mmCIF file of the C-alpha atoms, coordinates in Angstrom:
data_MODEL
# 
_entry.id   MODEL 
# 
loop_
_atom_site.group_PDB 
_atom_site.id 
_atom_site.type_symbol 
_atom_site.label_atom_id 
_atom_site.label_alt_id 
_atom_site.label_comp_id 
_atom_site.label_asym_id 
_atom_site.label_entity_id 
_atom_site.label_seq_id 
_atom_site.pdbx_PDB_ins_code 
_atom_site.Cartn_x 
_atom_site.Cartn_y 
_atom_site.Cartn_z 
_atom_site.occupancy 
_atom_site.B_iso_or_equiv 
_atom_site.pdbx_formal_charge 
_atom_site.auth_seq_id 
_atom_site.auth_comp_id 
_atom_site.auth_asym_id 
_atom_site.auth_atom_id 
_atom_site.pdbx_PDB_model_num 
ATOM 1   C CA . MET A 1 1   ? -0.459  0.940  10.732 1.00 0.00 ? 1   MET A CA 1 
ATOM 2   C CA . LYS A 1 2   ? -1.447  3.679  12.850 1.00 0.00 ? 2   LYS A CA 1 
ATOM 3   C CA . ILE A 1 3   ? -2.083  3.284  16.923 1.00 0.00 ? 3   ILE A CA 1 
ATOM 4   C CA . ALA A 1 4   ? -3.434  5.710  19.678 1.00 0.00 ? 4   ALA A CA 1 
ATOM 5   C CA . ILE A 1 5   ? -2.429  5.487  22.576 1.00 0.00 ? 5   ILE A CA 1 
ATOM 6   C CA . SER A 1 6   ? -4.438  7.744  25.998 1.00 0.00 ? 6   SER A CA 1 
ATOM 7   C CA . SER A 1 7   ? -1.311  9.869  27.024 1.00 0.00 ? 7   SER A CA 1 
ATOM 8   C CA . MET A 1 8   ? -1.091  12.537 30.037 1.00 0.00 ? 8   MET A CA 1 
ATOM 9   C CA . GLY A 1 9   ? 1.542   14.278 28.041 1.00 0.00 ? 9   GLY A CA 1 
ATOM 10  C CA . ASN A 1 10  ? 2.382   14.922 24.454 1.00 0.00 ? 10  ASN A CA 1 
ATOM 11  C CA . SER A 1 11  ? 5.566   13.027 23.636 1.00 0.00 ? 11  SER A CA 1 
ATOM 12  C CA . ARG A 1 12  ? 6.062   9.753  23.822 1.00 0.00 ? 12  ARG A CA 1 
ATOM 13  C CA . GLU A 1 13  ? 8.046   9.169  27.061 1.00 0.00 ? 13  GLU A CA 1 
ATOM 14  C CA . GLU A 1 14  ? 5.147   10.705 29.000 1.00 0.00 ? 14  GLU A CA 1 
ATOM 15  C CA . ILE A 1 15  ? 3.217   8.362  31.324 1.00 0.00 ? 15  ILE A CA 1 
ATOM 16  C CA . MET A 1 16  ? 0.227   6.337  29.530 1.00 0.00 ? 16  MET A CA 1 
ATOM 17  C CA . ASP A 1 17  ? -3.062  7.484  30.964 1.00 0.00 ? 17  ASP A CA 1 
ATOM 18  C CA . MET A 1 18  ? -5.282  4.599  31.772 1.00 0.00 ? 18  MET A CA 1 
ATOM 19  C CA . ARG A 1 19  ? -8.371  7.317  31.341 1.00 0.00 ? 19  ARG A CA 1 
ATOM 20  C CA . PHE A 1 20  ? -9.432  7.461  27.056 1.00 0.00 ? 20  PHE A CA 1 
ATOM 21  C CA . GLY A 1 21  ? -11.600 9.942  27.084 1.00 0.00 ? 21  GLY A CA 1 
ATOM 22  C CA . ARG A 1 22  ? -10.606 12.412 29.688 1.00 0.00 ? 22  ARG A CA 1 
ATOM 23  C CA . CYS A 1 23  ? -6.867  11.899 28.891 1.00 0.00 ? 23  CYS A CA 1 
ATOM 24  C CA . GLY A 1 24  ? -5.195  14.798 28.161 1.00 0.00 ? 24  GLY A CA 1 
ATOM 25  C CA . TYR A 1 25  ? -3.704  13.945 24.410 1.00 0.00 ? 25  TYR A CA 1 
ATOM 26  C CA . PHE A 1 26  ? -3.410  10.894 21.869 1.00 0.00 ? 26  PHE A CA 1 
ATOM 27  C CA . ILE A 1 27  ? -0.109  9.809  20.703 1.00 0.00 ? 27  ILE A CA 1 
ATOM 28  C CA . ILE A 1 28  ? -0.142  8.760  16.854 1.00 0.00 ? 28  ILE A CA 1 
ATOM 29  C CA . HIS A 1 29  ? 1.902   6.145  16.314 1.00 0.00 ? 29  HIS A CA 1 
ATOM 30  C CA . ASP A 1 30  ? 2.754   4.751  12.338 1.00 0.00 ? 30  ASP A CA 1 
ATOM 31  C CA . THR A 1 31  ? 4.018   1.287  13.002 1.00 0.00 ? 31  THR A CA 1 
ATOM 32  C CA . ASP A 1 32  ? 5.292   1.111  9.141  1.00 0.00 ? 32  ASP A CA 1 
ATOM 33  C CA . THR A 1 33  ? 7.610   4.480  9.620  1.00 0.00 ? 33  THR A CA 1 
ATOM 34  C CA . GLY A 1 34  ? 8.249   4.692  13.425 1.00 0.00 ? 34  GLY A CA 1 
ATOM 35  C CA . GLU A 1 35  ? 6.906   8.333  13.602 1.00 0.00 ? 35  GLU A CA 1 
ATOM 36  C CA . SER A 1 36  ? 4.638   9.626  16.010 1.00 0.00 ? 36  SER A CA 1 
ATOM 37  C CA . TYR A 1 37  ? 2.779   12.819 17.033 1.00 0.00 ? 37  TYR A CA 1 
ATOM 38  C CA . SER A 1 38  ? 0.754   14.250 19.383 1.00 0.00 ? 38  SER A CA 1 
ATOM 39  C CA . ILE A 1 39  ? -2.962  15.477 19.531 1.00 0.00 ? 39  ILE A CA 1 
ATOM 40  C CA . ASN A 1 40  ? -5.016  17.401 22.134 1.00 0.00 ? 40  ASN A CA 1 
ATOM 41  C CA . ASN A 1 41  ? -7.684  14.823 23.093 1.00 0.00 ? 41  ASN A CA 1 
ATOM 42  C CA . ASN A 1 42  ? -11.062 17.276 22.929 1.00 0.00 ? 42  ASN A CA 1 
ATOM 43  C CA . GLY A 1 43  ? -13.151 15.092 24.971 1.00 0.00 ? 43  GLY A CA 1 
ATOM 44  C CA . LEU A 1 44  ? -10.986 16.513 27.741 1.00 0.00 ? 44  LEU A CA 1 
ATOM 45  C CA . ASP A 1 45  ? -12.649 19.516 28.450 1.00 0.00 ? 45  ASP A CA 1 
ATOM 46  C CA . ALA A 1 46  ? -15.676 18.323 27.480 1.00 0.00 ? 46  ALA A CA 1 
ATOM 47  C CA . SER A 1 47  ? -18.978 18.702 30.333 1.00 0.00 ? 47  SER A CA 1 
ATOM 48  C CA . GLY A 1 48  ? -20.623 15.199 28.932 1.00 0.00 ? 48  GLY A CA 1 
ATOM 49  C CA . GLY A 1 49  ? -19.911 12.768 26.413 1.00 0.00 ? 49  GLY A CA 1 
ATOM 50  C CA . ALA A 1 50  ? -15.963 12.699 26.950 1.00 0.00 ? 50  ALA A CA 1 
ATOM 51  C CA . GLY A 1 51  ? -15.503 9.108  25.353 1.00 0.00 ? 51  GLY A CA 1 
ATOM 52  C CA . ILE A 1 52  ? -17.972 9.635  22.313 1.00 0.00 ? 52  ILE A CA 1 
ATOM 53  C CA . THR A 1 53  ? -15.831 13.223 21.614 1.00 0.00 ? 53  THR A CA 1 
ATOM 54  C CA . ALA A 1 54  ? -12.487 11.353 22.237 1.00 0.00 ? 54  ALA A CA 1 
ATOM 55  C CA . ALA A 1 55  ? -13.953 8.050  19.974 1.00 0.00 ? 55  ALA A CA 1 
ATOM 56  C CA . GLN A 1 56  ? -14.717 10.061 16.793 1.00 0.00 ? 56  GLN A CA 1 
ATOM 57  C CA . GLN A 1 57  ? -11.433 12.132 17.536 1.00 0.00 ? 57  GLN A CA 1 
ATOM 58  C CA . VAL A 1 58  ? -9.540  8.730  16.902 1.00 0.00 ? 58  VAL A CA 1 
ATOM 59  C CA . ILE A 1 59  ? -11.281 7.596  14.191 1.00 0.00 ? 59  ILE A CA 1 
ATOM 60  C CA . ASN A 1 60  ? -10.769 10.406 12.443 1.00 0.00 ? 60  ASN A CA 1 
ATOM 61  C CA . GLU A 1 61  ? -7.289  9.820  12.574 1.00 0.00 ? 61  GLU A CA 1 
ATOM 62  C CA . LYS A 1 62  ? -7.277  6.615  10.748 1.00 0.00 ? 62  LYS A CA 1 
ATOM 63  C CA . VAL A 1 63  ? -5.810  4.697  13.672 1.00 0.00 ? 63  VAL A CA 1 
ATOM 64  C CA . GLU A 1 64  ? -6.648  0.897  13.251 1.00 0.00 ? 64  GLU A CA 1 
ATOM 65  C CA . SER A 1 65  ? -5.767  0.007  17.295 1.00 0.00 ? 65  SER A CA 1 
ATOM 66  C CA . ILE A 1 66  ? -5.967  2.054  20.354 1.00 0.00 ? 66  ILE A CA 1 
ATOM 67  C CA . ILE A 1 67  ? -3.868  1.348  23.710 1.00 0.00 ? 67  ILE A CA 1 
ATOM 68  C CA . THR A 1 68  ? -5.738  2.715  26.673 1.00 0.00 ? 68  THR A CA 1 
ATOM 69  C CA . GLY A 1 69  ? -6.435  1.640  30.593 1.00 0.00 ? 69  GLY A CA 1 
ATOM 70  C CA . ASN A 1 70  ? -10.765 1.737  30.125 1.00 0.00 ? 70  ASN A CA 1 
ATOM 71  C CA . LEU A 1 71  ? -13.378 2.598  27.776 1.00 0.00 ? 71  LEU A CA 1 
ATOM 72  C CA . GLY A 1 72  ? -16.304 3.732  28.634 1.00 0.00 ? 72  GLY A CA 1 
ATOM 73  C CA . PRO A 1 73  ? -19.804 1.802  27.293 1.00 0.00 ? 73  PRO A CA 1 
ATOM 74  C CA . ASN A 1 74  ? -20.283 4.779  25.091 1.00 0.00 ? 74  ASN A CA 1 
ATOM 75  C CA . ALA A 1 75  ? -16.723 4.834  23.747 1.00 0.00 ? 75  ALA A CA 1 
ATOM 76  C CA . PHE A 1 76  ? -16.256 1.157  23.398 1.00 0.00 ? 76  PHE A CA 1 
ATOM 77  C CA . LYS A 1 77  ? -19.264 1.490  21.682 1.00 0.00 ? 77  LYS A CA 1 
ATOM 78  C CA . ILE A 1 78  ? -18.179 3.287  18.753 1.00 0.00 ? 78  ILE A CA 1 
ATOM 79  C CA . ILE A 1 79  ? -14.424 2.323  18.873 1.00 0.00 ? 79  ILE A CA 1 
ATOM 80  C CA . ASN A 1 80  ? -16.114 -1.080 17.984 1.00 0.00 ? 80  ASN A CA 1 
ATOM 81  C CA . ALA A 1 81  ? -18.774 -0.077 15.319 1.00 0.00 ? 81  ALA A CA 1 
ATOM 82  C CA . ALA A 1 82  ? -15.707 1.107  13.844 1.00 0.00 ? 82  ALA A CA 1 
ATOM 83  C CA . GLY A 1 83  ? -13.385 -1.395 13.705 1.00 0.00 ? 83  GLY A CA 1 
ATOM 84  C CA . ILE A 1 84  ? -10.554 -0.612 15.787 1.00 0.00 ? 84  ILE A CA 1 
ATOM 85  C CA . LYS A 1 85  ? -9.305  -2.615 17.906 1.00 0.00 ? 85  LYS A CA 1 
ATOM 86  C CA . ALA A 1 86  ? -8.600  -1.967 21.605 1.00 0.00 ? 86  ALA A CA 1 
ATOM 87  C CA . TYR A 1 87  ? -5.456  -2.801 23.902 1.00 0.00 ? 87  TYR A CA 1 
ATOM 88  C CA . LYS A 1 88  ? -5.206  -2.607 27.681 1.00 0.00 ? 88  LYS A CA 1 
ATOM 89  C CA . GLY A 1 89  ? -2.005  -0.761 28.521 1.00 0.00 ? 89  GLY A CA 1 
ATOM 90  C CA . CYS A 1 90  ? 0.035   -1.163 31.954 1.00 0.00 ? 90  CYS A CA 1 
ATOM 91  C CA . LYS A 1 91  ? -0.651  1.529  34.593 1.00 0.00 ? 91  LYS A CA 1 
ATOM 92  C CA . ASN A 1 92  ? 2.247   4.043  34.965 1.00 0.00 ? 92  ASN A CA 1 
ATOM 93  C CA . SER A 1 93  ? 4.126   2.968  31.846 1.00 0.00 ? 93  SER A CA 1 
ATOM 94  C CA . LYS A 1 94  ? 5.476   5.771  29.231 1.00 0.00 ? 94  LYS A CA 1 
ATOM 95  C CA . VAL A 1 95  ? 3.708   5.284  25.751 1.00 0.00 ? 95  VAL A CA 1 
ATOM 96  C CA . GLU A 1 96  ? 6.883   4.262  24.284 1.00 0.00 ? 96  GLU A CA 1 
ATOM 97  C CA . GLU A 1 97  ? 7.206   0.920  26.528 1.00 0.00 ? 97  GLU A CA 1 
ATOM 98  C CA . MET A 1 98  ? 3.561   0.542  25.618 1.00 0.00 ? 98  MET A CA 1 
ATOM 99  C CA . VAL A 1 99  ? 4.098   0.889  21.862 1.00 0.00 ? 99  VAL A CA 1 
ATOM 100 C CA . LYS A 1 100 ? 7.164   -1.609 21.826 1.00 0.00 ? 100 LYS A CA 1 
ATOM 101 C CA . ALA A 1 101 ? 4.570   -4.416 23.984 1.00 0.00 ? 101 ALA A CA 1 
ATOM 102 C CA . TYR A 1 102 ? 1.832   -3.939 21.007 1.00 0.00 ? 102 TYR A CA 1 
ATOM 103 C CA . ILE A 1 103 ? 4.326   -4.630 18.252 1.00 0.00 ? 103 ILE A CA 1 
ATOM 104 C CA . ARG A 1 104 ? 5.740   -7.652 20.163 1.00 0.00 ? 104 ARG A CA 1 
ATOM 105 C CA . ASN A 1 105 ? 1.859   -8.679 20.958 1.00 0.00 ? 105 ASN A CA 1 
ATOM 106 C CA . GLU A 1 106 ? 2.094   -8.515 24.249 1.00 0.00 ? 106 GLU A CA 1 
ATOM 107 C CA . LEU A 1 107 ? -1.343  -6.500 25.281 1.00 0.00 ? 107 LEU A CA 1 
ATOM 108 C CA . ASP A 1 108 ? -4.781  -7.978 26.070 1.00 0.00 ? 108 ASP A CA 1 
ATOM 109 C CA . GLU A 1 109 ? -7.385  -6.739 23.819 1.00 0.00 ? 109 GLU A CA 1 
ATOM 110 C CA . ILE A 1 110 ? -10.032 -5.163 25.310 1.00 0.00 ? 110 ILE A CA 1 
ATOM 111 C CA . ASN A 1 111 ? -13.152 -7.088 24.735 1.00 0.00 ? 111 ASN A CA 1 
ATOM 112 C CA . THR A 1 112 ? -15.796 -5.296 27.234 1.00 0.00 ? 112 THR A CA 1 
ATOM 113 C CA . PRO A 1 113 ? -16.745 -1.864 28.430 1.00 0.00 ? 113 PRO A CA 1 
ATOM 114 C CA . GLY A 1 114 ? -15.301 -0.407 31.487 1.00 0.00 ? 114 GLY A CA 1 
ATOM 115 C CA . LYS A 1 115 ? -17.414 1.751  33.875 1.00 0.00 ? 115 LYS A CA 1 
ATOM 116 C CA . ALA A 1 116 ? -18.720 5.205  32.644 1.00 0.00 ? 116 ALA A CA 1 
ATOM 117 C CA . HIS A 1 117 ? -16.479 8.157  33.936 1.00 0.00 ? 117 HIS A CA 1 
ATOM 118 C CA . MET A 1 118 ? -18.879 11.290 35.145 1.00 0.00 ? 118 MET A CA 1 
ATOM 119 C CA . GLY A 1 119 ? -16.859 14.540 34.802 1.00 0.00 ? 119 GLY A CA 1 
ATOM 120 C CA . THR A 1 120 ? -13.089 15.589 35.370 1.00 0.00 ? 120 THR A CA 1 
ATOM 121 C CA . ALA A 1 121 ? -10.636 13.203 37.470 1.00 0.00 ? 121 ALA A CA 1 
# 
């Protein structure tokens, strides 16, 4: 199973980014093989619709779950419609820690959208 984790950097040793649409990177981790790779988030520099852009990008990566801090209304709607489950990560935690917590089934599912964020943070 492939999962996407919003990240501040391009490795599993980086801190998870609590933002989805405006994170710098997504770490894509395959729980079957244990392999990971990073992709730049195309939504980071978008003037608008960052969550939509980011959501489409993880859908294109064929992930089944995401770990992030917050999903705005538009991203939540797209992720939900695609059948991708979203999980709430812990602030200031490394991506690697969130992967392990996910595998141990310790993360809470995100069932409602958060507030929309406007512009860059």
